[in-house]
Tab-separated table of C-alpha atoms in Angstrom:
chain	number	residue	atom	x	y	z
A	187	GLY	CA	2.109	17.371	-3.110
A	188	ALA	CA	2.752	14.023	-3.439
A	189	VAL	CA	-0.347	12.826	-5.797
A	190	VAL	CA	-1.117	9.974	-7.629
A	191	SER	CA	-3.387	8.729	-9.783
A	192	GLN	CA	-4.867	5.337	-11.480
A	193	HIS	CA	-7.244	5.393	-14.424
A	194	PRO	CA	-9.153	3.865	-15.152
A	195	SER	CA	-11.254	3.596	-11.303
A	196	TRP	CA	-13.586	0.263	-12.333
A	197	VAL	CA	-13.256	-1.413	-15.355
A	198	ILE	CA	-15.627	-4.239	-16.209
A	199	CYS	CA	-14.527	-6.513	-18.716
A	200	LYS	CA	-15.395	-9.785	-20.770
A	201	SER	CA	-13.476	-12.702	-20.266
A	202	GLY	CA	-10.174	-13.218	-22.905
A	203	THR	CA	-9.843	-9.187	-23.232
A	204	SER	CA	-6.483	-6.795	-22.484
A	205	VAL	CA	-7.375	-4.178	-20.214
A	206	LYS	CA	-4.470	-1.286	-19.756
A	207	ILE	CA	-4.305	0.428	-16.050
A	208	GLU	CA	-2.881	3.628	-16.025
A	209	CYS	CA	-0.476	5.148	-12.879
A	210	ARG	CA	0.265	8.788	-13.135
A	211	SER	CA	2.153	10.429	-10.717
A	212	LEU	CA	1.059	14.223	-10.700
A	213	ASP	CA	3.397	16.484	-9.180
A	214	PHE	CA	6.323	14.930	-9.346
A	215	GLN	CA	8.110	12.464	-11.100
A	216	ALA	CA	8.625	8.683	-10.237
A	217	THR	CA	12.047	7.278	-10.627
A	218	THR	CA	10.269	3.865	-9.571
A	219	MET	CA	6.947	2.805	-9.999
A	220	PHE	CA	5.163	-0.288	-8.195
A	221	TRP	CA	2.550	-2.045	-8.644
A	222	TYR	CA	-0.218	-4.179	-6.149
A	223	ARG	CA	-2.646	-7.160	-6.037
A	224	GLN	CA	-5.130	-6.468	-3.234
A	225	PHE	CA	-7.821	-9.768	-2.227
A	226	PRO	CA	-10.948	-8.042	-0.943
A	227	LYS	CA	-9.582	-8.249	3.093
A	228	GLN	CA	-6.164	-9.184	2.495
A	229	SER	CA	-2.721	-6.746	2.333
A	230	LEU	CA	-1.689	-5.777	-0.677
A	231	MET	CA	1.127	-7.793	-3.000
A	232	LEU	CA	3.979	-6.758	-4.459
A	233	MET	CA	3.622	-7.691	-8.751
A	234	ALA	CA	6.513	-6.027	-9.963
A	235	THR	CA	9.065	-2.504	-9.665
A	236	SER	CA	9.558	-0.362	-12.760
A	237	ASN	CA	11.569	1.408	-13.062
A	238	GLU	CA	11.671	3.843	-16.261
A	239	GLY	CA	13.078	3.507	-19.044
A	240	SER	CA	14.209	-0.226	-18.180
A	241	LYS	CA	11.758	-3.574	-17.421
A	242	ALA	CA	10.284	-4.619	-14.527
A	243	THR	CA	11.110	-6.213	-11.873
A	244	TYR	CA	8.243	-9.389	-11.239
A	245	GLU	CA	8.030	-10.903	-8.157
A	246	GLN	CA	8.494	-14.441	-7.430
A	247	GLY	CA	4.659	-16.418	-9.051
A	248	VAL	CA	3.845	-13.033	-10.982
A	249	GLU	CA	3.285	-14.118	-14.972
A	250	LYS	CA	5.044	-11.439	-16.858
A	251	ASP	CA	3.465	-12.037	-20.536
A	252	LYS	CA	-0.211	-12.013	-18.233
A	253	PHE	CA	0.686	-8.347	-16.793
A	254	LEU	CA	2.009	-6.214	-19.113
A	255	ILE	CA	4.233	-3.429	-17.459
A	256	ASN	CA	5.698	-0.385	-18.919
A	257	HIS	CA	7.241	2.627	-17.467
A	258	ALA	CA	7.301	5.195	-20.612
A	259	SER	CA	8.557	7.814	-18.510
A	260	LEU	CA	9.209	9.395	-14.849
A	261	THR	CA	5.250	10.037	-14.764
A	262	LEU	CA	3.428	7.438	-15.974
A	263	SER	CA	3.740	3.528	-15.781
A	264	THR	CA	1.002	1.000	-17.346
A	265	LEU	CA	0.147	-2.376	-15.794
A	266	THR	CA	-1.980	-4.439	-18.839
A	267	VAL	CA	-3.803	-7.146	-17.924
A	268	THR	CA	-3.420	-9.729	-21.077
A	269	SER	CA	-6.513	-11.954	-22.001
A	270	ALA	CA	-7.614	-11.788	-18.486
A	271	HIS	CA	-9.626	-14.275	-16.717
A	272	PRO	CA	-12.452	-13.837	-14.021
A	273	GLU	CA	-9.474	-14.822	-11.310
A	274	ASP	CA	-7.890	-11.713	-12.299
A	275	SER	CA	-10.346	-9.931	-11.170
A	276	SER	CA	-9.230	-7.668	-8.252
A	277	PHE	CA	-8.528	-4.179	-7.007
A	278	TYR	CA	-5.043	-3.182	-8.750
A	279	ILE	CA	-3.356	-0.174	-6.816
A	280	CYS	CA	-0.459	1.631	-7.434
A	281	SER	CA	2.394	3.551	-6.434
A	282	ALA	CA	5.366	5.935	-7.119
A	283	GLN	CA	8.299	7.492	-5.170
A	284	ASP	CA	9.831	10.478	-5.952
A	285	ALA	CA	13.387	9.698	-5.036
A	286	PRO	CA	15.803	6.558	-5.528
A	287	GLU	CA	17.138	6.432	-2.071
A	288	GLU	CA	13.454	7.406	-1.012
A	289	GLU	CA	11.475	5.133	1.081
A	290	THR	CA	8.492	6.721	1.365
A	291	GLN	CA	5.900	5.679	-1.217
A	292	TYR	CA	2.713	7.403	-2.234
A	293	PHE	CA	-0.059	5.350	-4.124
A	294	GLY	CA	-2.705	5.506	-6.393
A	295	PRO	CA	-6.138	5.187	-5.760
A	296	GLY	CA	-6.518	1.579	-7.367
A	297	THR	CA	-8.656	0.182	-9.620
A	298	ARG	CA	-11.277	-2.372	-9.009
A	299	LEU	CA	-11.514	-4.926	-12.434
A	300	LEU	CA	-14.406	-7.355	-12.715
A	301	VAL	CA	-13.398	-9.851	-15.255
A	302	LEU	CA	-17.110	-11.790	-16.513
B	124	GLY	CA	13.219	-12.900	5.931
B	125	ASN	CA	11.555	-9.400	6.467
B	126	SER	CA	7.710	-9.916	7.927
B	127	VAL	CA	5.313	-7.543	9.880
B	128	THR	CA	2.418	-8.698	11.700
B	129	GLN	CA	-0.428	-7.281	13.248
B	130	MET	CA	-3.254	-7.684	15.701
B	131	GLU	CA	-5.361	-9.277	14.289
B	132	GLY	CA	-8.771	-7.636	13.331
B	133	PRO	CA	-11.609	-6.153	13.572
B	134	VAL	CA	-11.882	-3.735	15.732
B	135	THR	CA	-14.384	-2.125	16.631
B	136	LEU	CA	-14.495	1.295	19.136
B	137	SER	CA	-16.682	3.505	20.237
B	138	GLU	CA	-15.957	7.542	19.551
B	139	GLU	CA	-13.201	9.133	21.929
B	140	ALA	CA	-12.153	5.659	23.099
B	141	PHE	CA	-8.679	5.468	23.044
B	142	LEU	CA	-7.531	3.213	20.529
B	143	THR	CA	-4.239	0.884	20.156
B	144	ILE	CA	-3.051	-1.476	16.936
B	145	ASN	CA	-0.138	-3.269	17.405
B	146	CYS	CA	2.259	-3.764	15.613
B	147	THR	CA	5.279	-6.250	15.419
B	148	TYR	CA	8.218	-7.046	12.706
B	149	THR	CA	11.486	-8.230	12.086
B	150	ALA	CA	14.149	-7.417	9.447
B	151	THR	CA	17.898	-7.624	9.267
B	152	GLY	CA	19.120	-4.186	9.067
B	153	TYR	CA	17.327	-0.987	10.336
B	154	PRO	CA	14.337	-0.548	8.928
B	155	SER	CA	11.950	2.234	7.880
B	156	LEU	CA	9.190	1.881	9.670
B	157	PHE	CA	5.043	2.973	8.510
B	158	TRP	CA	1.563	3.499	9.211
B	159	TYR	CA	-0.608	3.602	5.649
B	160	VAL	CA	-4.258	3.901	6.260
B	161	GLN	CA	-6.853	2.821	3.527
B	162	TYR	CA	-10.301	4.185	3.080
B	163	PRO	CA	-13.528	1.761	1.824
B	164	GLY	CA	-12.332	1.844	-2.310
B	165	GLU	CA	-9.298	3.916	-1.583
B	166	GLY	CA	-5.975	3.381	-2.188
B	167	LEU	CA	-3.148	3.374	0.958
B	168	GLN	CA	-2.785	7.094	2.015
B	169	LEU	CA	0.551	7.682	4.797
B	170	LEU	CA	-0.329	8.198	7.572
B	171	LEU	CA	3.251	8.507	9.819
B	172	LYS	CA	6.782	7.150	9.989
B	173	ALA	CA	10.185	6.443	11.578
B	174	THR	CA	12.912	5.668	9.788
B	175	LYS	CA	15.461	4.957	12.475
B	176	ALA	CA	15.191	3.671	16.668
B	177	ASP	CA	13.271	5.504	19.087
B	178	ASP	CA	11.490	8.141	16.682
B	179	LYS	CA	8.559	9.012	16.792
B	180	GLY	CA	5.639	9.477	14.009
B	181	SER	CA	2.705	11.155	14.276
B	182	ASN	CA	-0.075	12.923	12.569
B	183	LYS	CA	-3.575	13.595	13.296
B	184	GLY	CA	-3.670	12.218	16.195
B	185	PHE	CA	-2.078	9.521	15.726
B	186	GLU	CA	0.734	8.079	16.755
B	187	ALA	CA	3.940	5.450	16.835
B	188	THR	CA	7.026	4.842	18.346
B	189	TYR	CA	9.877	2.953	16.733
B	190	ARG	CA	10.872	0.874	19.369
B	191	LYS	CA	14.345	-1.664	18.467
B	192	GLU	CA	14.105	-3.760	21.797
B	193	THR	CA	10.966	-4.889	21.542
B	194	THR	CA	10.951	-4.705	17.310
B	195	SER	CA	7.340	-3.002	17.564
B	196	PHE	CA	5.620	0.146	16.358
B	197	HIS	CA	2.092	0.592	17.493
B	198	LEU	CA	0.020	3.249	15.964
B	199	GLU	CA	-1.795	4.552	18.845
B	200	LYS	CA	-5.040	7.720	19.370
B	201	GLY	CA	-6.019	9.142	22.208
B	202	SER	CA	-9.985	10.174	21.239
B	203	VAL	CA	-10.773	8.339	18.102
B	204	GLN	CA	-13.567	9.218	15.389
B	205	VAL	CA	-16.042	7.864	13.129
B	206	SER	CA	-13.986	9.010	10.283
B	207	ASP	CA	-11.319	7.101	11.399
B	208	SER	CA	-12.950	4.022	10.656
B	209	ALA	CA	-10.915	2.382	7.892
B	210	VAL	CA	-7.753	-0.187	7.368
B	211	TYR	CA	-4.803	0.506	8.299
B	212	PHE	CA	-1.857	-1.126	7.552
B	213	CYS	CA	1.864	-1.738	9.437
B	214	ALA	CA	4.568	-1.462	6.644
B	215	LEU	CA	8.323	-1.585	6.576
B	216	SER	CA	10.706	-0.498	4.211
B	217	GLY	CA	13.314	-4.158	2.904
B	218	GLY	CA	15.836	-3.977	0.657
B	219	ALA	CA	15.361	-2.618	-2.527
B	220	GLN	CA	12.827	-0.026	-1.449
B	221	LYS	CA	10.253	-2.376	-1.665
B	222	LEU	CA	7.389	-2.114	1.673
B	223	VAL	CA	6.621	-5.790	3.526
B	224	PHE	CA	3.418	-5.211	4.488
B	225	GLY	CA	1.226	-6.429	7.452
B	226	GLN	CA	-2.190	-8.243	6.538
B	227	GLY	CA	-4.104	-5.404	8.170
B	228	THR	CA	-6.653	-4.036	10.825
B	229	ARG	CA	-10.299	-2.634	10.286
B	230	LEU	CA	-11.032	-0.604	12.422
B	231	THR	CA	-15.030	0.923	12.505
B	232	ILE	CA	-15.899	3.972	15.251
B	233	ASN	CA	-19.567	4.011	15.807
B	234	PRO	CA	-21.468	7.001	17.244
């Protein structure tokens, strides 16, 4: 149980285009989803917290107009990198919780983005 | 604020060696503590967790004990295998269910 998927697993795009990444909880309903960014050989940096049906809460320094997050249902959250640039190239990972009081997060396999 | 500090890697061991990866934390209140593992090219997987002082989390031969007096949650395994090669992250659950991660420790096990 507690499986989280991400799609696509990797994507290459041209500078200036937008890229959408999907995060799905496959066997549970996720009240809260999180989006992280991971640079090579570094730890995870929390970008935003997403609750179903409400606006995402962004961490300090993360541009909300650059990284659009939508959590339209209890099993799906999307991250759209708008007008991507090479510095946006990174490994993006989502996670989900199955209950508000549950502290454990279940992570997706990640999406590697390369912007040329 | 909350923070997690792990021993710096990389750590390289031979198969069947004893493993310890140190983790200490700073937190207000009584956080839950976690170890996550990341295999090459993959996302994080929960390895084990402990929710209160003196709890021991264990899974796949790995163990960690929540030590409030030393604010530590060291990861141990008695006999490592090549398949344990990965990056290990210590984390604590801070406010608003947010996880605070350590910097990660890369472990390589040689046959």
